[in-house]
Amino acid sequence: MNEDRLCLVIEDFLIDQSISRVEDINKRESVFLFLEKPSKKFFGFNIEIGGSLQQVLQWGLIQSQDVWCLLNLFQTRKFLPVVNLKTRKIYIILTEDVNDTDILKAYFHSCIYALMICQIKNLRCEALTKMQWSGSSYVNHNKVQEIATRLNDDELVVPGELVLALDQIALQEYNSFTKVLNESDWIVKSNMLPVKQWRGTWR
């Protein structure tokens, strides 16, 4: 499963808790795979898998007071999505022992992060528009409202407490997503997602 197909599969699930068949997704897949990042189109943020932990720290994308709580999250999940609100990009930091299942989970989590931040900050993204049109209750999740009150309009870094809240919502959605995915005709033991070679060791 490549990135474009995965975005379509995730979008399907978030709209109505179902996943289209392989042949239907293939028909909807973009023919311009290298011209447009599907995560930006569907969820409002570019997603880079295998980002550099050192770089995101140097760029100040993790606040000093949040280092230890995010360290615990990173060690538990084997990945850590780090959001750059200014450039609308999410860097997924991976541990050295990460596998394909972890990467799929990390990508799904990042899509949820992106979607909810777009909801909070009133940013446009295709999936959110479709979900609102379909009357999905997901965008009205009570946690979204709680998060919105904590994020200032001019804030460029997502505070650690919001990351933890986003993680819990993403985890709940991912558990439902994998159940539906495993009942579908998709084979997800391996994927074709673009993964950079950076791996984080944060002690």
mmCIF file with all atom_site columns, C-alpha atoms in Angstrom:
data_model
loop_
_atom_site.group_PDB
_atom_site.id
_atom_site.type_symbol
_atom_site.label_atom_id
_atom_site.label_alt_id
_atom_site.label_comp_id
_atom_site.label_asym_id
_atom_site.label_entity_id
_atom_site.label_seq_id
_atom_site.pdbx_PDB_ins_code
_atom_site.Cartn_x
_atom_site.Cartn_y
_atom_site.Cartn_z
_atom_site.occupancy
_atom_site.B_iso_or_equiv
_atom_site.pdbx_formal_charge
_atom_site.auth_seq_id
_atom_site.auth_comp_id
_atom_site.auth_asym_id
_atom_site.auth_atom_id
_atom_site.pdbx_PDB_model_num
ATOM 1   C CA . MET A 1 1   ? 0.000   0.000  0.000   1.00 0.00 ? 1   MET A CA 1
ATOM 2   C CA . ASN A 1 2   ? 1.524   3.308  -1.070  1.00 0.00 ? 2   ASN A CA 1
ATOM 3   C CA . GLU A 1 3   ? 0.965   6.681  0.581   1.00 0.00 ? 3   GLU A CA 1
ATOM 4   C CA . ASP A 1 4   ? -1.789  7.857  -1.756  1.00 0.00 ? 4   ASP A CA 1
ATOM 5   C CA . ARG A 1 5   ? -3.813  4.679  -1.288  1.00 0.00 ? 5   ARG A CA 1
ATOM 6   C CA . LEU A 1 6   ? -3.322  4.766  2.465   1.00 0.00 ? 6   LEU A CA 1
ATOM 7   C CA . CYS A 1 7   ? -4.619  8.339  2.644   1.00 0.00 ? 7   CYS A CA 1
ATOM 8   C CA . LEU A 1 8   ? -7.716  7.305  0.699   1.00 0.00 ? 8   LEU A CA 1
ATOM 9   C CA . VAL A 1 9   ? -8.236  4.306  2.990   1.00 0.00 ? 9   VAL A CA 1
ATOM 10  C CA . ILE A 1 10  ? -7.883  6.456  6.118   1.00 0.00 ? 10  ILE A CA 1
ATOM 11  C CA . GLU A 1 11  ? -10.205 9.107  4.683   1.00 0.00 ? 11  GLU A CA 1
ATOM 12  C CA . ASP A 1 12  ? -12.824 6.431  3.935   1.00 0.00 ? 12  ASP A CA 1
ATOM 13  C CA . PHE A 1 13  ? -12.652 5.174  7.495   1.00 0.00 ? 13  PHE A CA 1
ATOM 14  C CA . LEU A 1 14  ? -12.924 8.616  9.076   1.00 0.00 ? 14  LEU A CA 1
ATOM 15  C CA . ILE A 1 15  ? -15.949 9.538  6.964   1.00 0.00 ? 15  ILE A CA 1
ATOM 16  C CA . ASP A 1 16  ? -18.138 6.493  7.584   1.00 0.00 ? 16  ASP A CA 1
ATOM 17  C CA . GLN A 1 17  ? -16.107 3.841  9.455   1.00 0.00 ? 17  GLN A CA 1
ATOM 18  C CA . SER A 1 18  ? -15.731 1.698  6.331   1.00 0.00 ? 18  SER A CA 1
ATOM 19  C CA . ILE A 1 19  ? -12.968 1.044  3.788   1.00 0.00 ? 19  ILE A CA 1
ATOM 20  C CA . SER A 1 20  ? -13.413 0.785  0.031   1.00 0.00 ? 20  SER A CA 1
ATOM 21  C CA . ARG A 1 21  ? -12.255 -2.278 -1.870  1.00 0.00 ? 21  ARG A CA 1
ATOM 22  C CA . VAL A 1 22  ? -8.792  -2.369 -3.399  1.00 0.00 ? 22  VAL A CA 1
ATOM 23  C CA . GLU A 1 23  ? -10.035 -1.920 -6.967  1.00 0.00 ? 23  GLU A CA 1
ATOM 24  C CA . ASP A 1 24  ? -12.165 1.086  -5.983  1.00 0.00 ? 24  ASP A CA 1
ATOM 25  C CA . ILE A 1 25  ? -9.250  2.787  -4.224  1.00 0.00 ? 25  ILE A CA 1
ATOM 26  C CA . ASN A 1 26  ? -7.002  2.098  -7.213  1.00 0.00 ? 26  ASN A CA 1
ATOM 27  C CA . LYS A 1 27  ? -9.461  3.930  -9.472  1.00 0.00 ? 27  LYS A CA 1
ATOM 28  C CA . ARG A 1 28  ? -9.409  6.962  -7.167  1.00 0.00 ? 28  ARG A CA 1
ATOM 29  C CA . GLU A 1 29  ? -5.636  7.009  -6.748  1.00 0.00 ? 29  GLU A CA 1
ATOM 30  C CA . SER A 1 30  ? -3.913  10.084 -8.150  1.00 0.00 ? 30  SER A CA 1
ATOM 31  C CA . VAL A 1 31  ? -1.882  9.667  -11.338 1.00 0.00 ? 31  VAL A CA 1
ATOM 32  C CA . PHE A 1 32  ? 0.382   12.505 -10.185 1.00 0.00 ? 32  PHE A CA 1
ATOM 33  C CA . LEU A 1 33  ? 1.939   10.722 -7.217  1.00 0.00 ? 33  LEU A CA 1
ATOM 34  C CA . PHE A 1 34  ? 5.186   12.688 -7.301  1.00 0.00 ? 34  PHE A CA 1
ATOM 35  C CA . LEU A 1 35  ? 3.666   16.126 -7.854  1.00 0.00 ? 35  LEU A CA 1
ATOM 36  C CA . GLU A 1 36  ? 1.448   16.379 -4.798  1.00 0.00 ? 36  GLU A CA 1
ATOM 37  C CA . LYS A 1 37  ? 1.791   14.999 -1.288  1.00 0.00 ? 37  LYS A CA 1
ATOM 38  C CA . PRO A 1 38  ? -1.447  13.126 -0.540  1.00 0.00 ? 38  PRO A CA 1
ATOM 39  C CA . SER A 1 39  ? -1.337  13.856 3.187   1.00 0.00 ? 39  SER A CA 1
ATOM 40  C CA . LYS A 1 40  ? -1.370  17.616 2.506   1.00 0.00 ? 40  LYS A CA 1
ATOM 41  C CA . LYS A 1 41  ? -4.286  17.251 0.103   1.00 0.00 ? 41  LYS A CA 1
ATOM 42  C CA . PHE A 1 42  ? -6.429  15.051 2.338   1.00 0.00 ? 42  PHE A CA 1
ATOM 43  C CA . PHE A 1 43  ? -5.405  16.068 5.861   1.00 0.00 ? 43  PHE A CA 1
ATOM 44  C CA . GLY A 1 44  ? -3.868  19.525 5.488   1.00 0.00 ? 44  GLY A CA 1
ATOM 45  C CA . PHE A 1 45  ? -0.276  18.695 6.498   1.00 0.00 ? 45  PHE A CA 1
ATOM 46  C CA . ASN A 1 46  ? 2.708   17.149 4.762   1.00 0.00 ? 46  ASN A CA 1
ATOM 47  C CA . ILE A 1 47  ? 3.943   14.058 6.597   1.00 0.00 ? 47  ILE A CA 1
ATOM 48  C CA . GLU A 1 48  ? 7.604   13.017 6.606   1.00 0.00 ? 48  GLU A CA 1
ATOM 49  C CA . ILE A 1 49  ? 8.336   9.532  7.944   1.00 0.00 ? 49  ILE A CA 1
ATOM 50  C CA . GLY A 1 50  ? 11.726  8.985  9.554   1.00 0.00 ? 50  GLY A CA 1
ATOM 51  C CA . GLY A 1 51  ? 12.525  12.578 10.441  1.00 0.00 ? 51  GLY A CA 1
ATOM 52  C CA . SER A 1 52  ? 15.596  13.631 12.386  1.00 0.00 ? 52  SER A CA 1
ATOM 53  C CA . LEU A 1 53  ? 15.121  13.957 16.134  1.00 0.00 ? 53  LEU A CA 1
ATOM 54  C CA . GLN A 1 54  ? 18.140  16.243 16.363  1.00 0.00 ? 54  GLN A CA 1
ATOM 55  C CA . GLN A 1 55  ? 16.715  18.599 13.757  1.00 0.00 ? 55  GLN A CA 1
ATOM 56  C CA . VAL A 1 56  ? 13.271  18.961 15.332  1.00 0.00 ? 56  VAL A CA 1
ATOM 57  C CA . LEU A 1 57  ? 14.945  19.720 18.658  1.00 0.00 ? 57  LEU A CA 1
ATOM 58  C CA . GLN A 1 58  ? 17.214  22.305 17.018  1.00 0.00 ? 58  GLN A CA 1
ATOM 59  C CA . TRP A 1 59  ? 14.218  23.883 15.292  1.00 0.00 ? 59  TRP A CA 1
ATOM 60  C CA . GLY A 1 60  ? 12.475  24.276 18.649  1.00 0.00 ? 60  GLY A CA 1
ATOM 61  C CA . LEU A 1 61  ? 9.488   22.129 17.690  1.00 0.00 ? 61  LEU A CA 1
ATOM 62  C CA . ILE A 1 62  ? 9.512   20.498 21.127  1.00 0.00 ? 62  ILE A CA 1
ATOM 63  C CA . GLN A 1 63  ? 9.284   22.785 24.130  1.00 0.00 ? 63  GLN A CA 1
ATOM 64  C CA . SER A 1 64  ? 11.883  22.193 26.837  1.00 0.00 ? 64  SER A CA 1
ATOM 65  C CA . GLN A 1 65  ? 9.259   21.544 29.513  1.00 0.00 ? 65  GLN A CA 1
ATOM 66  C CA . ASP A 1 66  ? 7.718   18.816 27.335  1.00 0.00 ? 66  ASP A CA 1
ATOM 67  C CA . VAL A 1 67  ? 10.863  16.781 26.673  1.00 0.00 ? 67  VAL A CA 1
ATOM 68  C CA . TRP A 1 68  ? 10.317  14.143 29.339  1.00 0.00 ? 68  TRP A CA 1
ATOM 69  C CA . CYS A 1 69  ? 6.623   13.515 28.731  1.00 0.00 ? 69  CYS A CA 1
ATOM 70  C CA . LEU A 1 70  ? 7.267   13.183 24.996  1.00 0.00 ? 70  LEU A CA 1
ATOM 71  C CA . LEU A 1 71  ? 10.245  10.917 25.706  1.00 0.00 ? 71  LEU A CA 1
ATOM 72  C CA . ASN A 1 72  ? 7.903   8.534  27.500  1.00 0.00 ? 72  ASN A CA 1
ATOM 73  C CA . LEU A 1 73  ? 5.425   8.671  24.628  1.00 0.00 ? 73  LEU A CA 1
ATOM 74  C CA . PHE A 1 74  ? 8.204   8.049  22.088  1.00 0.00 ? 74  PHE A CA 1
ATOM 75  C CA . GLN A 1 75  ? 9.465   5.013  23.975  1.00 0.00 ? 75  GLN A CA 1
ATOM 76  C CA . THR A 1 76  ? 5.958   3.597  24.387  1.00 0.00 ? 76  THR A CA 1
ATOM 77  C CA . ARG A 1 77  ? 4.773   4.081  20.806  1.00 0.00 ? 77  ARG A CA 1
ATOM 78  C CA . LYS A 1 78  ? 8.123   3.599  18.973  1.00 0.00 ? 78  LYS A CA 1
ATOM 79  C CA . PHE A 1 79  ? 7.304   6.788  17.085  1.00 0.00 ? 79  PHE A CA 1
ATOM 80  C CA . LEU A 1 80  ? 6.632   10.441 17.775  1.00 0.00 ? 80  LEU A CA 1
ATOM 81  C CA . PRO A 1 81  ? 4.800   12.807 15.410  1.00 0.00 ? 81  PRO A CA 1
ATOM 82  C CA . VAL A 1 82  ? 6.265   16.312 15.765  1.00 0.00 ? 82  VAL A CA 1
ATOM 83  C CA . VAL A 1 83  ? 4.153   19.117 14.319  1.00 0.00 ? 83  VAL A CA 1
ATOM 84  C CA . ASN A 1 84  ? 5.479   22.261 12.647  1.00 0.00 ? 84  ASN A CA 1
ATOM 85  C CA . LEU A 1 85  ? 2.460   24.565 12.587  1.00 0.00 ? 85  LEU A CA 1
ATOM 86  C CA . LYS A 1 86  ? 4.231   27.247 10.550  1.00 0.00 ? 86  LYS A CA 1
ATOM 87  C CA . THR A 1 87  ? 5.083   25.002 7.586   1.00 0.00 ? 87  THR A CA 1
ATOM 88  C CA . ARG A 1 88  ? 2.132   22.628 8.114   1.00 0.00 ? 88  ARG A CA 1
ATOM 89  C CA . LYS A 1 89  ? 4.385   19.601 8.234   1.00 0.00 ? 89  LYS A CA 1
ATOM 90  C CA . ILE A 1 90  ? 4.534   16.628 10.596  1.00 0.00 ? 90  ILE A CA 1
ATOM 91  C CA . TYR A 1 91  ? 7.838   14.857 11.173  1.00 0.00 ? 91  TYR A CA 1
ATOM 92  C CA . ILE A 1 92  ? 7.495   11.262 12.361  1.00 0.00 ? 92  ILE A CA 1
ATOM 93  C CA . ILE A 1 93  ? 10.464  10.314 14.536  1.00 0.00 ? 93  ILE A CA 1
ATOM 94  C CA . LEU A 1 94  ? 11.035  6.540  14.619  1.00 0.00 ? 94  LEU A CA 1
ATOM 95  C CA . THR A 1 95  ? 12.893  4.276  17.030  1.00 0.00 ? 95  THR A CA 1
ATOM 96  C CA . GLU A 1 96  ? 15.613  1.927  15.805  1.00 0.00 ? 96  GLU A CA 1
ATOM 97  C CA . ASP A 1 97  ? 13.445  -1.197 16.234  1.00 0.00 ? 97  ASP A CA 1
ATOM 98  C CA . VAL A 1 98  ? 10.372  0.103  14.404  1.00 0.00 ? 98  VAL A CA 1
ATOM 99  C CA . ASN A 1 99  ? 8.534   -2.260 12.010  1.00 0.00 ? 99  ASN A CA 1
ATOM 100 C CA . ASP A 1 100 ? 5.985   -1.858 9.196   1.00 0.00 ? 100 ASP A CA 1
ATOM 101 C CA . THR A 1 101 ? 3.033   -2.112 11.579  1.00 0.00 ? 101 THR A CA 1
ATOM 102 C CA . ASP A 1 102 ? 4.489   0.646  13.756  1.00 0.00 ? 102 ASP A CA 1
ATOM 103 C CA . ILE A 1 103 ? 5.012   2.839  10.680  1.00 0.00 ? 103 ILE A CA 1
ATOM 104 C CA . LEU A 1 104 ? 1.407   2.340  9.569   1.00 0.00 ? 104 LEU A CA 1
ATOM 105 C CA . LYS A 1 105 ? 0.250   3.252  13.065  1.00 0.00 ? 105 LYS A CA 1
ATOM 106 C CA . ALA A 1 106 ? 2.520   6.309  13.133  1.00 0.00 ? 106 ALA A CA 1
ATOM 107 C CA . TYR A 1 107 ? 1.156   7.515  9.806   1.00 0.00 ? 107 TYR A CA 1
ATOM 108 C CA . PHE A 1 108 ? -2.443  7.057  10.941  1.00 0.00 ? 108 PHE A CA 1
ATOM 109 C CA . HIS A 1 109 ? -1.719  8.941  14.168  1.00 0.00 ? 109 HIS A CA 1
ATOM 110 C CA . SER A 1 110 ? -0.167  11.767 12.162  1.00 0.00 ? 110 SER A CA 1
ATOM 111 C CA . CYS A 1 111 ? -3.248  12.010 9.946   1.00 0.00 ? 111 CYS A CA 1
ATOM 112 C CA . ILE A 1 112 ? -5.420  12.355 13.050  1.00 0.00 ? 112 ILE A CA 1
ATOM 113 C CA . TYR A 1 113 ? -3.061  14.989 14.462  1.00 0.00 ? 113 TYR A CA 1
ATOM 114 C CA . ALA A 1 114 ? -3.270  16.917 11.182  1.00 0.00 ? 114 ALA A CA 1
ATOM 115 C CA . LEU A 1 115 ? -7.035  16.611 10.910  1.00 0.00 ? 115 LEU A CA 1
ATOM 116 C CA . MET A 1 116 ? -7.712  17.780 14.446  1.00 0.00 ? 116 MET A CA 1
ATOM 117 C CA . ILE A 1 117 ? -5.278  20.687 14.214  1.00 0.00 ? 117 ILE A CA 1
ATOM 118 C CA . CYS A 1 118 ? -7.020  21.785 11.014  1.00 0.00 ? 118 CYS A CA 1
ATOM 119 C CA . GLN A 1 119 ? -10.303 21.609 12.929  1.00 0.00 ? 119 GLN A CA 1
ATOM 120 C CA . ILE A 1 120 ? -8.897  23.635 15.820  1.00 0.00 ? 120 ILE A CA 1
ATOM 121 C CA . LYS A 1 121 ? -7.214  26.307 13.700  1.00 0.00 ? 121 LYS A CA 1
ATOM 122 C CA . ASN A 1 122 ? -9.882  26.452 10.964  1.00 0.00 ? 122 ASN A CA 1
ATOM 123 C CA . LEU A 1 123 ? -7.490  25.266 8.263   1.00 0.00 ? 123 LEU A CA 1
ATOM 124 C CA . ARG A 1 124 ? -8.804  23.757 5.065   1.00 0.00 ? 124 ARG A CA 1
ATOM 125 C CA . CYS A 1 125 ? -8.367  20.060 4.324   1.00 0.00 ? 125 CYS A CA 1
ATOM 126 C CA . GLU A 1 126 ? -10.327 17.751 2.061   1.00 0.00 ? 126 GLU A CA 1
ATOM 127 C CA . ALA A 1 127 ? -11.131 15.062 4.625   1.00 0.00 ? 127 ALA A CA 1
ATOM 128 C CA . LEU A 1 128 ? -12.511 17.542 7.133   1.00 0.00 ? 128 LEU A CA 1
ATOM 129 C CA . THR A 1 129 ? -14.781 19.068 4.504   1.00 0.00 ? 129 THR A CA 1
ATOM 130 C CA . LYS A 1 130 ? -16.190 15.665 3.600   1.00 0.00 ? 130 LYS A CA 1
ATOM 131 C CA . MET A 1 131 ? -16.650 14.691 7.228   1.00 0.00 ? 131 MET A CA 1
ATOM 132 C CA . GLN A 1 132 ? -18.562 17.874 7.970   1.00 0.00 ? 132 GLN A CA 1
ATOM 133 C CA . TRP A 1 133 ? -20.714 17.341 4.916   1.00 0.00 ? 133 TRP A CA 1
ATOM 134 C CA . SER A 1 134 ? -21.470 13.743 5.919   1.00 0.00 ? 134 SER A CA 1
ATOM 135 C CA . GLY A 1 135 ? -22.498 14.788 9.406   1.00 0.00 ? 135 GLY A CA 1
ATOM 136 C CA . SER A 1 136 ? -19.783 12.733 11.061  1.00 0.00 ? 136 SER A CA 1
ATOM 137 C CA . SER A 1 137 ? -19.727 13.099 14.834  1.00 0.00 ? 137 SER A CA 1
ATOM 138 C CA . TYR A 1 138 ? -15.960 12.639 14.857  1.00 0.00 ? 138 TYR A CA 1
ATOM 139 C CA . VAL A 1 139 ? -15.159 16.293 14.214  1.00 0.00 ? 139 VAL A CA 1
ATOM 140 C CA . ASN A 1 140 ? -17.322 17.200 17.198  1.00 0.00 ? 140 ASN A CA 1
ATOM 141 C CA . HIS A 1 141 ? -15.337 14.986 19.558  1.00 0.00 ? 141 HIS A CA 1
ATOM 142 C CA . ASN A 1 142 ? -15.411 16.659 22.968  1.00 0.00 ? 142 ASN A CA 1
ATOM 143 C CA . LYS A 1 143 ? -11.632 16.431 23.150  1.00 0.00 ? 143 LYS A CA 1
ATOM 144 C CA . VAL A 1 144 ? -11.369 18.680 20.100  1.00 0.00 ? 144 VAL A CA 1
ATOM 145 C CA . GLN A 1 145 ? -13.136 21.446 21.973  1.00 0.00 ? 145 GLN A CA 1
ATOM 146 C CA . GLU A 1 146 ? -10.895 20.944 24.981  1.00 0.00 ? 146 GLU A CA 1
ATOM 147 C CA . ILE A 1 147 ? -7.789  21.160 22.801  1.00 0.00 ? 147 ILE A CA 1
ATOM 148 C CA . ALA A 1 148 ? -9.055  24.262 21.011  1.00 0.00 ? 148 ALA A CA 1
ATOM 149 C CA . THR A 1 149 ? -9.171  26.235 24.244  1.00 0.00 ? 149 THR A CA 1
ATOM 150 C CA . ARG A 1 150 ? -5.492  25.474 24.907  1.00 0.00 ? 150 ARG A CA 1
ATOM 151 C CA . LEU A 1 151 ? -4.013  26.418 21.539  1.00 0.00 ? 151 LEU A CA 1
ATOM 152 C CA . ASN A 1 152 ? -3.505  30.116 20.867  1.00 0.00 ? 152 ASN A CA 1
ATOM 153 C CA . ASP A 1 153 ? -3.908  31.406 17.323  1.00 0.00 ? 153 ASP A CA 1
ATOM 154 C CA . ASP A 1 154 ? -0.296  32.626 17.218  1.00 0.00 ? 154 ASP A CA 1
ATOM 155 C CA . GLU A 1 155 ? 1.224   29.505 18.786  1.00 0.00 ? 155 GLU A CA 1
ATOM 156 C CA . LEU A 1 156 ? 3.730   27.756 16.494  1.00 0.00 ? 156 LEU A CA 1
ATOM 157 C CA . VAL A 1 157 ? 4.515   24.700 18.636  1.00 0.00 ? 157 VAL A CA 1
ATOM 158 C CA . VAL A 1 158 ? 1.977   22.150 19.852  1.00 0.00 ? 158 VAL A CA 1
ATOM 159 C CA . PRO A 1 159 ? 2.327   21.895 23.660  1.00 0.00 ? 159 PRO A CA 1
ATOM 160 C CA . GLY A 1 160 ? 3.074   18.486 25.143  1.00 0.00 ? 160 GLY A CA 1
ATOM 161 C CA . GLU A 1 161 ? -0.262  18.189 26.928  1.00 0.00 ? 161 GLU A CA 1
ATOM 162 C CA . LEU A 1 162 ? -2.024  18.620 23.602  1.00 0.00 ? 162 LEU A CA 1
ATOM 163 C CA . VAL A 1 163 ? 0.217   16.012 21.980  1.00 0.00 ? 163 VAL A CA 1
ATOM 164 C CA . LEU A 1 164 ? -0.786  13.557 24.707  1.00 0.00 ? 164 LEU A CA 1
ATOM 165 C CA . ALA A 1 165 ? -4.467  14.358 24.201  1.00 0.00 ? 165 ALA A CA 1
ATOM 166 C CA . LEU A 1 166 ? -4.129  13.950 20.436  1.00 0.00 ? 166 LEU A CA 1
ATOM 167 C CA . ASP A 1 167 ? -2.318  10.654 20.961  1.00 0.00 ? 167 ASP A CA 1
ATOM 168 C CA . GLN A 1 168 ? -5.151  9.214  23.037  1.00 0.00 ? 168 GLN A CA 1
ATOM 169 C CA . ILE A 1 169 ? -7.768  10.152 20.466  1.00 0.00 ? 169 ILE A CA 1
ATOM 170 C CA . ALA A 1 170 ? -5.606  8.812  17.633  1.00 0.00 ? 170 ALA A CA 1
ATOM 171 C CA . LEU A 1 171 ? -5.019  5.557  19.511  1.00 0.00 ? 171 LEU A CA 1
ATOM 172 C CA . GLN A 1 172 ? -8.736  5.022  20.022  1.00 0.00 ? 172 GLN A CA 1
ATOM 173 C CA . GLU A 1 173 ? -9.428  5.679  16.352  1.00 0.00 ? 173 GLU A CA 1
ATOM 174 C CA . TYR A 1 174 ? -6.520  3.471  15.263  1.00 0.00 ? 174 TYR A CA 1
ATOM 175 C CA . ASN A 1 175 ? -7.841  0.493  17.208  1.00 0.00 ? 175 ASN A CA 1
ATOM 176 C CA . SER A 1 176 ? -11.158 0.812  15.376  1.00 0.00 ? 176 SER A CA 1
ATOM 177 C CA . PHE A 1 177 ? -9.380  1.406  12.077  1.00 0.00 ? 177 PHE A CA 1
ATOM 178 C CA . THR A 1 178 ? -7.256  -1.749 12.288  1.00 0.00 ? 178 THR A CA 1
ATOM 179 C CA . LYS A 1 179 ? -10.308 -3.859 13.045  1.00 0.00 ? 179 LYS A CA 1
ATOM 180 C CA . VAL A 1 180 ? -12.040 -2.607 9.896   1.00 0.00 ? 180 VAL A CA 1
ATOM 181 C CA . LEU A 1 181 ? -8.812  -2.851 7.883   1.00 0.00 ? 181 LEU A CA 1
ATOM 182 C CA . ASN A 1 182 ? -8.193  -6.462 8.908   1.00 0.00 ? 182 ASN A CA 1
ATOM 183 C CA . GLU A 1 183 ? -11.698 -7.383 7.780   1.00 0.00 ? 183 GLU A CA 1
ATOM 184 C CA . SER A 1 184 ? -11.115 -5.798 4.368   1.00 0.00 ? 184 SER A CA 1
ATOM 185 C CA . ASP A 1 185 ? -9.334  -7.201 1.310   1.00 0.00 ? 185 ASP A CA 1
ATOM 186 C CA . TRP A 1 186 ? -6.234  -5.070 1.907   1.00 0.00 ? 186 TRP A CA 1
ATOM 187 C CA . ILE A 1 187 ? -2.914  -6.779 2.686   1.00 0.00 ? 187 ILE A CA 1
ATOM 188 C CA . VAL A 1 188 ? -1.076  -4.605 5.201   1.00 0.00 ? 188 VAL A CA 1
ATOM 189 C CA . LYS A 1 189 ? 1.773   -6.792 6.480   1.00 0.00 ? 189 LYS A CA 1
ATOM 190 C CA . SER A 1 190 ? 4.121   -4.573 4.484   1.00 0.00 ? 190 SER A CA 1
ATOM 191 C CA . ASN A 1 191 ? 3.778   -1.135 2.927   1.00 0.00 ? 191 ASN A CA 1
ATOM 192 C CA . MET A 1 192 ? 5.384   1.114  0.323   1.00 0.00 ? 192 MET A CA 1
ATOM 193 C CA . LEU A 1 193 ? 5.399   4.298  2.374   1.00 0.00 ? 193 LEU A CA 1
ATOM 194 C CA . PRO A 1 194 ? 8.351   6.655  1.792   1.00 0.00 ? 194 PRO A CA 1
ATOM 195 C CA . VAL A 1 195 ? 10.510  6.256  4.906   1.00 0.00 ? 195 VAL A CA 1
ATOM 196 C CA . LYS A 1 196 ? 13.725  8.190  5.485   1.00 0.00 ? 196 LYS A CA 1
ATOM 197 C CA . GLN A 1 197 ? 16.648  6.534  7.226   1.00 0.00 ? 197 GLN A CA 1
ATOM 198 C CA . TRP A 1 198 ? 16.760  8.677  10.375  1.00 0.00 ? 198 TRP A CA 1
ATOM 199 C CA . ARG A 1 199 ? 16.131  6.736  13.594  1.00 0.00 ? 199 ARG A CA 1
ATOM 200 C CA . GLY A 1 200 ? 15.914  8.287  17.022  1.00 0.00 ? 200 GLY A CA 1
ATOM 201 C CA . THR A 1 201 ? 17.553  7.110  20.220  1.00 0.00 ? 201 THR A CA 1
ATOM 202 C CA . TRP A 1 202 ? 16.305  9.283  23.032  1.00 0.00 ? 202 TRP A CA 1
ATOM 203 C CA . ARG A 1 203 ? 17.504  8.297  26.490  1.00 0.00 ? 203 ARG A CA 1
#
